PDB file of C-alpha atoms and ligand atoms in Angstrom:
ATOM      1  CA  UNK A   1       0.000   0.000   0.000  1.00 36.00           C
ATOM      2  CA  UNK A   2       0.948   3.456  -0.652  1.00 36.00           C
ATOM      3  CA  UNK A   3       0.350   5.708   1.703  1.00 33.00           C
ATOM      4  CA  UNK A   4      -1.782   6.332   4.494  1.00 31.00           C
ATOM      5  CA  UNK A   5      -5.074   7.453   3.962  1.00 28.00           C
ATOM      6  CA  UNK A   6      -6.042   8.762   7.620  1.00 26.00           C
ATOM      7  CA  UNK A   7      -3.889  11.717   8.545  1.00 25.00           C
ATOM      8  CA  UNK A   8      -2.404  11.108  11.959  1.00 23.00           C
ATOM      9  CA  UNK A   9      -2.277  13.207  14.788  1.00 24.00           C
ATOM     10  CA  UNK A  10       0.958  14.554  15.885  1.00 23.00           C
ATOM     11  CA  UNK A  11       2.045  16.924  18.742  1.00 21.00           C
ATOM     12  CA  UNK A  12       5.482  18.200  17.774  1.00 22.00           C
ATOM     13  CA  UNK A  13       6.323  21.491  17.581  1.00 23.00           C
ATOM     14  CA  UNK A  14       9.866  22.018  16.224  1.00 27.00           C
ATOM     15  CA  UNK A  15      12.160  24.191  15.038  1.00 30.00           C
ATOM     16  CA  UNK A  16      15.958  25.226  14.243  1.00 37.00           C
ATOM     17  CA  UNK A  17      18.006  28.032  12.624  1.00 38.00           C
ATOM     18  CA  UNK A  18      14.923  29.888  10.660  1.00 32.00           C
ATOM     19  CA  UNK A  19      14.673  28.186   6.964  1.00 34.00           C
ATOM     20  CA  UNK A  20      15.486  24.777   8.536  1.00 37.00           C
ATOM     21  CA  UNK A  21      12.917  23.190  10.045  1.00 40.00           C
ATOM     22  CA  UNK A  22       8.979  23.489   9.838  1.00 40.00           C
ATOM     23  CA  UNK A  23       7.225  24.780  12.681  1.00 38.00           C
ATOM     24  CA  UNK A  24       4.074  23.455  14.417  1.00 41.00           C
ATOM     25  CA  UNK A  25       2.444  21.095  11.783  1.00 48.00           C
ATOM     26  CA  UNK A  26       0.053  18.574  13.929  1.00 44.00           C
ATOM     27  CA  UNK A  27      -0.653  16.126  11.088  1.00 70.00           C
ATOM     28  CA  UNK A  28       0.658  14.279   8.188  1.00 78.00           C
ATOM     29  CA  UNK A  29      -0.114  11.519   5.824  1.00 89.00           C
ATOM     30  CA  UNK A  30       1.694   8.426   4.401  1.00 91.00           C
ATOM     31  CA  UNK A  31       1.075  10.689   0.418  1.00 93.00           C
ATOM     32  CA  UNK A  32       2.555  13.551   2.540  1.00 94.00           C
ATOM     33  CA  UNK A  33       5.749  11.193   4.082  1.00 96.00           C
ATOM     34  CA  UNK A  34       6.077   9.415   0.451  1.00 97.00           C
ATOM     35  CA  UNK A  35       5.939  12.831  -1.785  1.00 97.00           C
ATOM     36  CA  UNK A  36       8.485  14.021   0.948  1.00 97.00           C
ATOM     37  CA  UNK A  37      11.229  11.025   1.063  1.00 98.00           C
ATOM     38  CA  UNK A  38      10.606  11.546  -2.749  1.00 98.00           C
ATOM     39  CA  UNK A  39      11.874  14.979  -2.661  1.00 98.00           C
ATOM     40  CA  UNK A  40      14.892  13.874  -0.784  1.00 98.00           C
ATOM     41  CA  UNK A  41      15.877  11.068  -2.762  1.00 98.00           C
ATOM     42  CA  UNK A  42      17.642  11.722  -5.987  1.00 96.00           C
ATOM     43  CA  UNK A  43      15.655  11.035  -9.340  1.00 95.00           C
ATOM     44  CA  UNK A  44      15.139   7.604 -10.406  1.00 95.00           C
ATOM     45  CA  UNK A  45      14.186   6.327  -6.249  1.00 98.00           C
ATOM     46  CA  UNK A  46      10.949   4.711  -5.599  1.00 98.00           C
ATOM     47  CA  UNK A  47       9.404   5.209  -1.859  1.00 98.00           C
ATOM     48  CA  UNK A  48       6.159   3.219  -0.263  1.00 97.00           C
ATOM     49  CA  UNK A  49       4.990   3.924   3.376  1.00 96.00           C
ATOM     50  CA  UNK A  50       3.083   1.475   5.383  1.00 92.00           C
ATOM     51  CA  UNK A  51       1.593   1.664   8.716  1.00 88.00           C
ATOM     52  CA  UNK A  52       2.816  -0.500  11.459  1.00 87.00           C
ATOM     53  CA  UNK A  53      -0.689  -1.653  12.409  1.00 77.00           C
ATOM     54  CA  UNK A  54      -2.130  -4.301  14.825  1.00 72.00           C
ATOM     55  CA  UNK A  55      -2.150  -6.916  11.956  1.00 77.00           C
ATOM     56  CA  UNK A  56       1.395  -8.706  10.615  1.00 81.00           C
ATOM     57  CA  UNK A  57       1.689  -8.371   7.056  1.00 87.00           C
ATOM     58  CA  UNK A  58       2.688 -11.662   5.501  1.00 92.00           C
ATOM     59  CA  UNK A  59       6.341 -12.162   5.091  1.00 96.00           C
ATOM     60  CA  UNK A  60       8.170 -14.393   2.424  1.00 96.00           C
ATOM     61  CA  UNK A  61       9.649 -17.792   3.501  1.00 94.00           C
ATOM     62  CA  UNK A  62      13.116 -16.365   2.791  1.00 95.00           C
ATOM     63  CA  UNK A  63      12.575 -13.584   5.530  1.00 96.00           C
ATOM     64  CA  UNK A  64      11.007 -16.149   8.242  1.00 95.00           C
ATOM     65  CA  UNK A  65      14.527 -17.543   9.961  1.00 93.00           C
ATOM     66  CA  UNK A  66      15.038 -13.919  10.906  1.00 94.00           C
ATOM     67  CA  UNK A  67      11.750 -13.607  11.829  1.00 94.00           C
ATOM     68  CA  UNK A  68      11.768 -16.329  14.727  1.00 90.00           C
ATOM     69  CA  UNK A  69      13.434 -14.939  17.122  1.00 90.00           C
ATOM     70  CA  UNK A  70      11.303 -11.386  17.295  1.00 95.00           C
ATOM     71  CA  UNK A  71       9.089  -9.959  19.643  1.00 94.00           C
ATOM     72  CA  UNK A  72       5.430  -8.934  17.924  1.00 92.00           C
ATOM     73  CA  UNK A  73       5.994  -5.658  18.119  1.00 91.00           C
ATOM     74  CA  UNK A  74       9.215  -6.482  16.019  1.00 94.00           C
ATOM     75  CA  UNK A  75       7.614  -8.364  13.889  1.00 94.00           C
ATOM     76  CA  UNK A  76       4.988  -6.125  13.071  1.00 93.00           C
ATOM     77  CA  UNK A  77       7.913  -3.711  12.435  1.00 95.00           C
ATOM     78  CA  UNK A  78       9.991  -5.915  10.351  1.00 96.00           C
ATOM     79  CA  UNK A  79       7.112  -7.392   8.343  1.00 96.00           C
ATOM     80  CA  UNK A  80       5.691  -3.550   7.440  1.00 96.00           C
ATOM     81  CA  UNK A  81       9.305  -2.885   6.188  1.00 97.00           C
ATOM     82  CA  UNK A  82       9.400  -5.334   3.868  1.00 97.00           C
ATOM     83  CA  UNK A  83       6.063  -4.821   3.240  1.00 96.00           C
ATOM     84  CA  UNK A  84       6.459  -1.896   2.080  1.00 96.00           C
ATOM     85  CA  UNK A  85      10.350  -2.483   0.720  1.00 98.00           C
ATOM     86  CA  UNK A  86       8.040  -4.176  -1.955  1.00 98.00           C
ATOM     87  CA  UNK A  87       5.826  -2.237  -2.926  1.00 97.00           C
ATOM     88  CA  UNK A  88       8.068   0.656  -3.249  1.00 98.00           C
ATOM     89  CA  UNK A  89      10.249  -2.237  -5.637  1.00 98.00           C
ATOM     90  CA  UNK A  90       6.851  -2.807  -7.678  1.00 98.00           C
ATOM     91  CA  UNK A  91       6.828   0.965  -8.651  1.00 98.00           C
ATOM     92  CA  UNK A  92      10.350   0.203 -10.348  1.00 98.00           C
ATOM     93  CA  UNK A  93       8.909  -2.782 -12.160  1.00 98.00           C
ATOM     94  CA  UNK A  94       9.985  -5.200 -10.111  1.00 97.00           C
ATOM     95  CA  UNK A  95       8.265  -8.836  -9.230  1.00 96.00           C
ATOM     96  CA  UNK A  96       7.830  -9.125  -5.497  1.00 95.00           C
ATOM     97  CA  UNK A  97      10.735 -11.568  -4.046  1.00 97.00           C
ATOM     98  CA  UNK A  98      12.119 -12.605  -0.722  1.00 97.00           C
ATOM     99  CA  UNK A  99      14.102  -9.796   1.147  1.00 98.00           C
ATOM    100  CA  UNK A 100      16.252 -11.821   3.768  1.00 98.00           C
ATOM    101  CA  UNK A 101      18.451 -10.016   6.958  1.00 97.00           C
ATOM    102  CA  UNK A 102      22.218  -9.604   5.459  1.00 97.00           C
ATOM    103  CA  UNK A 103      24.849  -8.886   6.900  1.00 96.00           C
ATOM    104  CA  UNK A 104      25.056  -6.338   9.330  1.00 97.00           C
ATOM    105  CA  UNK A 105      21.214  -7.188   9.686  1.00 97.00           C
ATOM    106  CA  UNK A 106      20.993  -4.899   6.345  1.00 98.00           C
ATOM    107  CA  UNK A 107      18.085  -6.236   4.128  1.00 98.00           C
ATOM    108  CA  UNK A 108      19.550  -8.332   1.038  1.00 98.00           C
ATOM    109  CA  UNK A 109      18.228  -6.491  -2.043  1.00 98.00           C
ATOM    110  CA  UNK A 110      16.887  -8.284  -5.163  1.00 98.00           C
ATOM    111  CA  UNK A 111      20.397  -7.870  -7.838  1.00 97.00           C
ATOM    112  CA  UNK A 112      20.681  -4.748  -9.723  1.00 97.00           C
ATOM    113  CA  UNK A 113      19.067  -2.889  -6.471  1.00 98.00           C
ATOM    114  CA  UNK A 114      20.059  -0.442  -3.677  1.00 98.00           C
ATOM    115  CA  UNK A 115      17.481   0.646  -1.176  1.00 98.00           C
ATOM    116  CA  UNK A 116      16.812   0.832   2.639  1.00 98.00           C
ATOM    117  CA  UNK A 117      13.904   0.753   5.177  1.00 98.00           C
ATOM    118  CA  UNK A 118      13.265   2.788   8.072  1.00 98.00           C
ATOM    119  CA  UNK A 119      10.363   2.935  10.674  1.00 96.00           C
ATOM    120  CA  UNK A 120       8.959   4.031  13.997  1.00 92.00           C
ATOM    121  CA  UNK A 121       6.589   2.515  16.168  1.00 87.00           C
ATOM    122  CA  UNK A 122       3.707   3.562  13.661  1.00 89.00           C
ATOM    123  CA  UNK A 123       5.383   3.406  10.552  1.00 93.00           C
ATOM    124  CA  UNK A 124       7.540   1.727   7.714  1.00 96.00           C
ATOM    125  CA  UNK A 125       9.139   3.320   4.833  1.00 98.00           C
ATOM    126  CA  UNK A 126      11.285   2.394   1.880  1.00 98.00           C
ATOM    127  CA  UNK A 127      13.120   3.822  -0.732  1.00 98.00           C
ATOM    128  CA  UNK A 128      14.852   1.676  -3.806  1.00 98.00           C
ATOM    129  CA  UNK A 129      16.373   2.746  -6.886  1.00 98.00           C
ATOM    130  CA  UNK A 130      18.164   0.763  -9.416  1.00 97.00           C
ATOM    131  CA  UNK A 131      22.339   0.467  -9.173  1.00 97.00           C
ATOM    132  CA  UNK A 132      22.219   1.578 -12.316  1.00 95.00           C
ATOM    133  CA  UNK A 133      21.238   5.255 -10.399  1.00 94.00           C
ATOM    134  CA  UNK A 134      22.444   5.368  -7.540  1.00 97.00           C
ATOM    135  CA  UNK A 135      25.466   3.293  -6.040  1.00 97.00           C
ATOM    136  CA  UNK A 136      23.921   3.327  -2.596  1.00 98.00           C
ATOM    137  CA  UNK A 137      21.052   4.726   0.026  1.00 98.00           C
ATOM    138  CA  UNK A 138      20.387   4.837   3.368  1.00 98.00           C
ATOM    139  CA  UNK A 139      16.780   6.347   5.235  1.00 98.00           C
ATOM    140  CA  UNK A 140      15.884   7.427   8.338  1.00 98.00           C
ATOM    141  CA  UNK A 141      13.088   8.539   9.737  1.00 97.00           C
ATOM    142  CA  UNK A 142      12.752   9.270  13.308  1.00 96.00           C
ATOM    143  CA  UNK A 143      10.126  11.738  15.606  1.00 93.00           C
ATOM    144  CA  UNK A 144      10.978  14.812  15.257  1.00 90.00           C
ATOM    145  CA  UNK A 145      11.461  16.054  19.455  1.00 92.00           C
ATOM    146  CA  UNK A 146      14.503  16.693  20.800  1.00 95.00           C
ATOM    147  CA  UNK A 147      17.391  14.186  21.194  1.00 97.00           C
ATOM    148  CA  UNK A 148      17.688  13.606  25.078  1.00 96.00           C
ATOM    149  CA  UNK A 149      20.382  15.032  26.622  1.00 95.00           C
ATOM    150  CA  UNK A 150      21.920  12.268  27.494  1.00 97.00           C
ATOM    151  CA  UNK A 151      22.466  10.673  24.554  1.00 98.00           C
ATOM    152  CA  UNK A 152      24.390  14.294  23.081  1.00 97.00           C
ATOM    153  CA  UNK A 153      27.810  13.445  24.133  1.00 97.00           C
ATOM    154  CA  UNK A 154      27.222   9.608  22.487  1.00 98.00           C
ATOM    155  CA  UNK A 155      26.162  10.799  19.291  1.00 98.00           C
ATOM    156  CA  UNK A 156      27.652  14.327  18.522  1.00 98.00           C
ATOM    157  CA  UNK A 157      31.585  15.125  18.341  1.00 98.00           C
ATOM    158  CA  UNK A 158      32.987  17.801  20.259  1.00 96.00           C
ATOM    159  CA  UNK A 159      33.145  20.294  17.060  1.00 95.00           C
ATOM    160  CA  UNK A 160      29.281  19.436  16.428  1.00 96.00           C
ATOM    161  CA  UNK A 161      28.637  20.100  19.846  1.00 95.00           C
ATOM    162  CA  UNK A 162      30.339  23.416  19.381  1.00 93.00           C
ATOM    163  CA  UNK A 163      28.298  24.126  16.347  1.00 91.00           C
ATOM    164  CA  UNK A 164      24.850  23.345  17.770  1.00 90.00           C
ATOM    165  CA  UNK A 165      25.084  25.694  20.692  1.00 89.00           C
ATOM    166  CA  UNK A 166      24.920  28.848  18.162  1.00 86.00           C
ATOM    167  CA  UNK A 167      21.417  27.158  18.199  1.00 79.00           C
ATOM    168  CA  UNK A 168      20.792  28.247  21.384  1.00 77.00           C
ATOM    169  CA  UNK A 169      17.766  25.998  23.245  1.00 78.00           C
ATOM    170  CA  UNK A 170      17.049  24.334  19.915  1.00 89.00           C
ATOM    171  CA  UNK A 171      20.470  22.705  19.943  1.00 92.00           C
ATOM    172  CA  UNK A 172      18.493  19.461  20.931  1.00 94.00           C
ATOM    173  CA  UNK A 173      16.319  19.785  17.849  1.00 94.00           C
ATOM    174  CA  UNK A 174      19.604  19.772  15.964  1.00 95.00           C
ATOM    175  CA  UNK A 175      21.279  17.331  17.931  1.00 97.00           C
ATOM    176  CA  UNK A 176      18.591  14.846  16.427  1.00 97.00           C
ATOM    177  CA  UNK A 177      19.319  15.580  13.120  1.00 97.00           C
ATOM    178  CA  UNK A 178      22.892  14.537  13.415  1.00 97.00           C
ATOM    179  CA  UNK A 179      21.802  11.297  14.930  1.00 98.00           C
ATOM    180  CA  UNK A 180      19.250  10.965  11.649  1.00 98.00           C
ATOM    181  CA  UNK A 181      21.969  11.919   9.426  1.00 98.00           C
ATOM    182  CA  UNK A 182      24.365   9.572  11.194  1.00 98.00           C
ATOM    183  CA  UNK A 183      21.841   6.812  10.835  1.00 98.00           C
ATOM    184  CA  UNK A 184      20.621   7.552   6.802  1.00 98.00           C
ATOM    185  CA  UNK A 185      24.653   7.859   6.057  1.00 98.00           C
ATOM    186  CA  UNK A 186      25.506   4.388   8.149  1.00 98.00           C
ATOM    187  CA  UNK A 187      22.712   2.647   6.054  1.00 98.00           C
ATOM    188  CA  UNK A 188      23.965   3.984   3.222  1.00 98.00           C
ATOM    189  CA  UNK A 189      27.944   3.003   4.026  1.00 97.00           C
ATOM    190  CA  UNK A 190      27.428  -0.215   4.738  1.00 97.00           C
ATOM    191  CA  UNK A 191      27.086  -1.841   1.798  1.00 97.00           C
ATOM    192  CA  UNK A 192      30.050  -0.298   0.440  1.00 95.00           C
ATOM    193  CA  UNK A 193      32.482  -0.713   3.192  1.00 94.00           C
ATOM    194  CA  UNK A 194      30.538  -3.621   5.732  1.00 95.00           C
ATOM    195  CA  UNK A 195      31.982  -1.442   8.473  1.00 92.00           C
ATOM    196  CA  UNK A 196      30.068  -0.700  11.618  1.00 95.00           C
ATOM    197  CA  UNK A 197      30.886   2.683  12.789  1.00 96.00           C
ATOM    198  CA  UNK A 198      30.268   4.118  16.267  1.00 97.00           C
ATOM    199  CA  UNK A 199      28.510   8.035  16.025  1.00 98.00           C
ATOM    200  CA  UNK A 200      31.737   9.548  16.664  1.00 98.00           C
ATOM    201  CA  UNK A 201      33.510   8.102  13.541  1.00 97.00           C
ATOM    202  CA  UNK A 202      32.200  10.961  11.426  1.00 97.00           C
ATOM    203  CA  UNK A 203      31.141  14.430  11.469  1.00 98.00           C
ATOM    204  CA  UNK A 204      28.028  15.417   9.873  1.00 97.00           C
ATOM    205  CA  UNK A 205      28.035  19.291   8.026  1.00 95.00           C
ATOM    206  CA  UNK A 206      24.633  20.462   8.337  1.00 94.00           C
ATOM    207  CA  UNK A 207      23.424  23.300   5.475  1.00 93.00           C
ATOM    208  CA  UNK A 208      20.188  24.750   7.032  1.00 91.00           C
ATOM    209  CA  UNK A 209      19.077  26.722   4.326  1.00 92.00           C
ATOM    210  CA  UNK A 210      19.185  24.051   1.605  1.00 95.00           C
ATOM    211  CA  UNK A 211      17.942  21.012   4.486  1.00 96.00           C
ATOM    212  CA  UNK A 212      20.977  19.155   2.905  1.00 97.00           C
ATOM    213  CA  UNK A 213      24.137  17.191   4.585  1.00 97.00           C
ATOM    214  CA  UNK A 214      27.822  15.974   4.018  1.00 97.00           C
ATOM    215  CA  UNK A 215      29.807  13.935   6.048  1.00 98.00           C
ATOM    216  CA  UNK A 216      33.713  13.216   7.013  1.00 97.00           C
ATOM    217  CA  UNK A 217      35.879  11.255   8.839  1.00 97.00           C
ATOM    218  CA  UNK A 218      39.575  10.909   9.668  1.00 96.00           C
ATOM    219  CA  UNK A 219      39.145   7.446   9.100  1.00 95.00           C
ATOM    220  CA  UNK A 220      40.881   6.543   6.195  1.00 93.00           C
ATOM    221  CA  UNK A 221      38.867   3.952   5.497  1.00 92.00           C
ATOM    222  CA  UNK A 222      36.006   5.378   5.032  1.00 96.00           C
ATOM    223  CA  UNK A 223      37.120   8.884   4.232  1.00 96.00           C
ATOM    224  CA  UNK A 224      36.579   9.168   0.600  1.00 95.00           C
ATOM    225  CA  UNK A 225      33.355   7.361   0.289  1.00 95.00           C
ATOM    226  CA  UNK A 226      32.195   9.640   2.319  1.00 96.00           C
ATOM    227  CA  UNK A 227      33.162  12.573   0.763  1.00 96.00           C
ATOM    228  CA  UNK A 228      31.109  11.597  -2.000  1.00 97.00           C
ATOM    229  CA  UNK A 229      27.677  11.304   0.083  1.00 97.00           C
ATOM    230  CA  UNK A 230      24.891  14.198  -0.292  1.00 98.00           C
ATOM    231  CA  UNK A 231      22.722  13.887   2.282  1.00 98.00           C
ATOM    232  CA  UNK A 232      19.274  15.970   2.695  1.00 98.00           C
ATOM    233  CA  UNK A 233      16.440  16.048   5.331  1.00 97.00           C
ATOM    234  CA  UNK A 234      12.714  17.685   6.042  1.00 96.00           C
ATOM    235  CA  UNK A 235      10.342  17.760   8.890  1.00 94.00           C
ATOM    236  CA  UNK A 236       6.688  16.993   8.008  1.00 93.00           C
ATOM    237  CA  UNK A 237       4.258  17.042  10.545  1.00 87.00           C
ATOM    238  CA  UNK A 238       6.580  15.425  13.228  1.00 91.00           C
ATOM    239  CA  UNK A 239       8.604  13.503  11.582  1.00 95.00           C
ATOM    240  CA  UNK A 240      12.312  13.905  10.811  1.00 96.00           C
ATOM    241  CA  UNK A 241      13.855  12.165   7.672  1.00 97.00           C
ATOM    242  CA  UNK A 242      16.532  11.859   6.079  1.00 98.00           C
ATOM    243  CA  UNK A 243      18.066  10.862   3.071  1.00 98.00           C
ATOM    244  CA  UNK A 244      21.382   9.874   2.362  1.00 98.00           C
ATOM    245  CA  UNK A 245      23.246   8.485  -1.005  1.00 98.00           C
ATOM    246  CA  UNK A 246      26.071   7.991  -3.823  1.00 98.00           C
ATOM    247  CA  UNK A 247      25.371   9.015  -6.479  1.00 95.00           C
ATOM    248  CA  UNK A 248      26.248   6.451  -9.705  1.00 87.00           C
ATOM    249  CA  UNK A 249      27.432   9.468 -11.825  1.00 76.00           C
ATOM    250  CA  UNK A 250      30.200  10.286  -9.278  1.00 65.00           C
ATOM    251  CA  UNK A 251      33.037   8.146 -11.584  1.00 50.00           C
ATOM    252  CA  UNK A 252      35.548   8.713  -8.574  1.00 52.00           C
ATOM    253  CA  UNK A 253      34.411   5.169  -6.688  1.00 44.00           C
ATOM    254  CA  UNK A 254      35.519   2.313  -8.081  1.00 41.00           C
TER     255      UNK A 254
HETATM  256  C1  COA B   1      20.783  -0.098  11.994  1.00 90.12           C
HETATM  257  C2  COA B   1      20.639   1.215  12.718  1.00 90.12           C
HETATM  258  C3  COA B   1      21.489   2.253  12.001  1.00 90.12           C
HETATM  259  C4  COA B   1      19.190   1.709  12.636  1.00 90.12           C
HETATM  260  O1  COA B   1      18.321   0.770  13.240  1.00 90.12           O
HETATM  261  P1  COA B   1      17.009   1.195  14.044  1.00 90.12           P
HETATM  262  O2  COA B   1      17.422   1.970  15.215  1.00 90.12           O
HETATM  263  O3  COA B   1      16.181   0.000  14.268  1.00 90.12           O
HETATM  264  O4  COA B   1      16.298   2.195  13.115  1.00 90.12           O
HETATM  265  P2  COA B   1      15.509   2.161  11.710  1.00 90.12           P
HETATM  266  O5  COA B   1      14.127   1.687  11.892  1.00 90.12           O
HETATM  267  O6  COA B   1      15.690   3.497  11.129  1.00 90.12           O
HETATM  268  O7  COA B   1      16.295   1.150  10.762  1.00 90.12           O
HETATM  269  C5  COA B   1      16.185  -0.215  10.857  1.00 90.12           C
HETATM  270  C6  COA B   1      16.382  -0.795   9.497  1.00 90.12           C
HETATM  271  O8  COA B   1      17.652  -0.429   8.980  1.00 90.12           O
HETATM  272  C7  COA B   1      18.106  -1.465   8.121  1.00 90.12           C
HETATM  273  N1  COA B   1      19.455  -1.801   8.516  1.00 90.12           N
HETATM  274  C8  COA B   1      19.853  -2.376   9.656  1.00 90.12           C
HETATM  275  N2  COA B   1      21.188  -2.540   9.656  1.00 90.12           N
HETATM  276  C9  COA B   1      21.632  -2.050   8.493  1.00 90.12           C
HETATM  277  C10 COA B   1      22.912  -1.940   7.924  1.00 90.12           C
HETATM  278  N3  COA B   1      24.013  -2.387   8.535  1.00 90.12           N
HETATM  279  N4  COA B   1      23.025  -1.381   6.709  1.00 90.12           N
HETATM  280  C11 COA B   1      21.938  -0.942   6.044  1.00 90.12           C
HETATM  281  N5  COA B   1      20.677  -1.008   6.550  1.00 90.12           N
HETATM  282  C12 COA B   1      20.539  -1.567   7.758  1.00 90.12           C
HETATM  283  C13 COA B   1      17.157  -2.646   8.275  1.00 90.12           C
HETATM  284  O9  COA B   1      16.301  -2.687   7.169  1.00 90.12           O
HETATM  285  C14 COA B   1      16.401  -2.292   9.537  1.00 90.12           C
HETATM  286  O10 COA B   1      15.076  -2.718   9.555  1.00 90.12           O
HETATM  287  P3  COA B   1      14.711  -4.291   9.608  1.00 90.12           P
HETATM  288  O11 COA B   1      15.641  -4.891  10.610  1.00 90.12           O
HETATM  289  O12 COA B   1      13.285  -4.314  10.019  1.00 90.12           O
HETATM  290  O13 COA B   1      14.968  -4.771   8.217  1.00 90.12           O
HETATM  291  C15 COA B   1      21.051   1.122  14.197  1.00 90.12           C
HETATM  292  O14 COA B   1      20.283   0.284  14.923  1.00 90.12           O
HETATM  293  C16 COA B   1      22.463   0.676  14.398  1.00 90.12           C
HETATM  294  O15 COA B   1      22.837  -0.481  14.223  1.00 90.12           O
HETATM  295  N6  COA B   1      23.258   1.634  14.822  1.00 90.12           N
HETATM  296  C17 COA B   1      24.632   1.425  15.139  1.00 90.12           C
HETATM  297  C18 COA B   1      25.488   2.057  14.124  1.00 90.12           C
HETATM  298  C19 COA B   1      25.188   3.497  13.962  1.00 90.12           C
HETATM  299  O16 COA B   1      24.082   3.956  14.044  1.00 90.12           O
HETATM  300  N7  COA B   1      26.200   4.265  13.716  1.00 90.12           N
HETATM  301  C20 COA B   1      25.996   5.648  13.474  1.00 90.12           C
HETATM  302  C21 COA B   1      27.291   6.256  13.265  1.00 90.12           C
HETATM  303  S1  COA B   1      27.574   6.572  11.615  1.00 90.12           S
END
């Protein structure tokens, strides 16, 4: 299914450096999420959004051995994902198929494919685009209040830290969107480099006027590649997400 067709109530009220972020918006809609995640996403992605409702949507036998060991909340989270992981795959022509746990626990994508899934405890989305397009992708999509204080020193670096207090009381609202980006760009890494990374192993470069990102690292390893991941976000209604991918053009990755 795409979208949502009930708009769901919401009571966020955020905001950031002015031209960021959206103010007080108490509702959205899965059109509103998917037409959004579609902005973000370079041309040539396909995006579904499910709700995580009461009822399991079926999973293939491929997926089930992953599947065992879940709670039902889980469940109902993993099997929307791929749930929707497919539909968004049937808007690029392609037959539904098994998506197994990789790796990583990254979702194995049918050949010729990049994508990723993302959800809260109401939602599900994907986004998928042929390798032909894009080289990789990672989502995120996350509520959009504050990050709790406590988790600030775990997920920003000192010189972020630095950079969000110029945001005054709404360096919590900004604080989150590092921890998005970090998540949308570690999605989007993986598959290229099958490294896990902790939050501090890169710094994220927020542009607040354009809602777009960039990464680095002093990690050799993962330096370049990252160098070479855009990154954008939005708030709708709530929600934070974020977008993050290589672009197949870029002839500098081998
Ligand atoms: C995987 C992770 C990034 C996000 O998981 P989450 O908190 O459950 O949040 P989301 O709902 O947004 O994403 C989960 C989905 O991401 C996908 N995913 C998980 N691991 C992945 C990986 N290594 N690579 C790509 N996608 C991955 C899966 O599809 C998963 O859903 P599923 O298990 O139902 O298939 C996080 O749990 C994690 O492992 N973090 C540690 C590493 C990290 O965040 N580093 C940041 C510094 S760069």
């Amino acid at each position: 299914m795409n979208g949502i067709p009930t708009p769901l109530p919401c009571a966020f009220s955020i905001g950031i450096t002015a031209g960021a972020w959206h103010t007080a918006r108490d509702m959205w809609t899965g059109t509103e999420l998917r037409t959004t995640m579609l902005e973000l996403a370079p041309p040539g992605a396909a995006c579904s959004v499910h709700r995580t409702g009461r009822d399991q949507a079926p999973l293939w036998p491929g997926e089930l051995p992953a599947a065992g060991s879940m709670s039902d909340k889980r469940l109902r989270e993993f099997s929307a994902g791929r749930y929707c992981a497919r539909a968004a795959l049937a808007d690029l022509g392609i037959e539904p198929v098994a998506l197994p746990v990789g790796p990583g626990r990254a979702p194995v994508w049918p050949a010729g494919i990049v994508g990723s899934i993302s959800h809260t405890d109401d939602i599900a989305i994907a986004v998928v685009a042929r390798q032909a397009a894009l080289r990789s992708l990672g989502i995120d999509v996350e509520s959009s209040d504050p990050l709790g204080a406590d988790l600030l020193p775990l997920v920003c670096r000192d010189e972020e830290r630095i950079a969000l207090r110029t945001t005054g009381p709404q360096l919590l609202d900004g604080a989150k969107l590092i921890f998005s980006a970090k998540e949308s760009i570690y999605k989007c890494l993986w598959p290229l480099t099958g490294t896990f990374l902790e939050f501090h192993a890169l710094g994220i470069r927020v542009d607040p006027v354009l809602q777009r990102f960039t990464a680095y690292s002093q990690d050799l390893h993962i330096a370049e590649t990252l160098r070479l991941i855009r990154g954008a976000y939005r708030s709708v209604g709530g929600l934070l997400l974020s977008c993050a991918w290589l672009d197949r053009a870029d002839q500098r990755m081998n």
